[in-house]
Amino acid sequence: MRFVTVMALAAALTACGQPAPEPRQADAIETTPPAMPEGAETVVFERTTETDDSEPNVATSEATQTSSDPIYWGVKDGEALTIMWEDLMPEGSEEELMQAYEEFYAMLEKRYAANTTTLADADPYGGIAEGSDLDYMPQLGTFDTVDELDGQDIRIPGYVVPFDFNLKRRHDAFLFVPYMGACIHTPPPPPNQIIFVRADPSVRIKDIWAPYWVEGTLRVETNENELGDTAYAMQLTEIEDYPTP
């Protein structure tokens, strides 16, 4: 099962519930994110095996990689490696994450059942009151990383999660995640599915609900913050719109 499918299930059941950090810039007078556009849906990023002048070369494909090939195949000197989010997770991590979610929701159902008095109250999700002890979604998953990516110039599609919402919409640091609204309206991904991005100079993010390509040097680096702890960091060199239909 793809990771985005796991997180879509989690998002449907409960909200992130994590407070945003205080604005850091003098012009950051907006403290809440702009409303999600009605009908907006997360783009499912998929690996492509065809490239042209407008498309970056793609990382490993099962059809072209052999046991004697390096872990990432087909990257030219000076070219950023295009990866997808599953490439950031060591082998077996997705299965472990699925198990962690199953155990969490089983525990949540038991806790809710223990706090209900009638069968009419027995809906384990629809009856959870916002702000209650049961209205909680921990950041599951691990800090396990793919060490071969440390120091690699990479290119990856995803969504921006700013630390603040200033009127200029310029940011020198933000989180980059695989699905829309992560850590704002939905549960945070695991640490090895969030990239802490540093930008120097700062970059303007015109729409946090739109997908982007980011490119830069990836590092295995732990960062802890209120929106979501991260196992990777990136020094940004380029950000551009991800084409959507």
mmCIF file of C-alpha atoms in Angstrom, residues 37 40-46 85 155-161 174 176-181 204-214 239-245:
data_model
loop_
_atom_site.group_PDB
_atom_site.id
_atom_site.type_symbol
_atom_site.label_atom_id
_atom_site.label_comp_id
_atom_site.label_asym_id
_atom_site.label_seq_id
_atom_site.Cartn_x
_atom_site.Cartn_y
_atom_site.Cartn_z
ATOM 1 C CA PRO A 37 -9.858 25.649 -1.579
ATOM 2 C CA ALA A 40 -8.919 20.578 -3.429
ATOM 3 C CA GLU A 41 -7.307 17.144 -3.583
ATOM 4 C CA THR A 42 -3.767 15.975 -2.940
ATOM 5 C CA VAL A 43 -1.781 15.131 -6.052
ATOM 6 C CA VAL A 44 -0.549 11.533 -6.004
ATOM 7 C CA PHE A 45 3.060 11.832 -7.106
ATOM 8 C CA GLU A 46 4.105 8.937 -9.309
ATOM 9 C CA TRP A 85 8.675 9.934 -1.073
ATOM 10 C CA ARG A 155 14.562 16.795 -6.692
ATOM 11 C CA ILE A 156 11.223 15.792 -5.175
ATOM 12 C CA PRO A 157 7.573 16.889 -5.549
ATOM 13 C CA GLY A 158 5.390 17.743 -2.566
ATOM 14 C CA TYR A 159 3.691 20.436 -0.504
ATOM 15 C CA VAL A 160 5.008 23.320 1.574
ATOM 16 C CA VAL A 161 4.098 23.716 5.257
ATOM 17 C CA PHE A 174 9.607 25.489 5.894
ATOM 18 C CA PHE A 176 8.113 19.843 2.828
ATOM 19 C CA VAL A 177 5.632 16.965 2.941
ATOM 20 C CA PRO A 178 4.037 14.372 0.618
ATOM 21 C CA TYR A 179 0.391 15.427 0.883
ATOM 22 C CA MET A 180 -1.754 18.548 1.148
ATOM 23 C CA GLY A 181 -2.423 20.084 4.558
ATOM 24 C CA ARG A 204 8.023 33.358 -1.878
ATOM 25 C CA ILE A 205 5.373 30.649 -1.541
ATOM 26 C CA LYS A 206 2.353 32.023 -3.348
ATOM 27 C CA ASP A 207 -0.012 29.132 -2.591
ATOM 28 C CA ILE A 208 0.523 26.525 0.155
ATOM 29 C CA TRP A 209 -2.249 24.347 -1.307
ATOM 30 C CA ALA A 210 -0.415 23.893 -4.605
ATOM 31 C CA PRO A 211 2.253 21.223 -5.220
ATOM 32 C CA TYR A 212 5.862 22.157 -5.943
ATOM 33 C CA TRP A 213 9.130 20.659 -7.040
ATOM 34 C CA VAL A 214 12.002 21.410 -4.664
ATOM 35 C CA ILE A 239 11.587 25.616 -6.141
ATOM 36 C CA GLU A 240 9.111 25.567 -8.996
ATOM 37 C CA ASP A 241 5.457 24.790 -9.628
ATOM 38 C CA TYR A 242 4.527 21.151 -10.081
ATOM 39 C CA PRO A 243 2.417 20.862 -13.247
ATOM 40 C CA THR A 244 -1.189 19.844 -12.606
ATOM 41 C CA PRO A 245 -3.980 19.163 -15.117
#
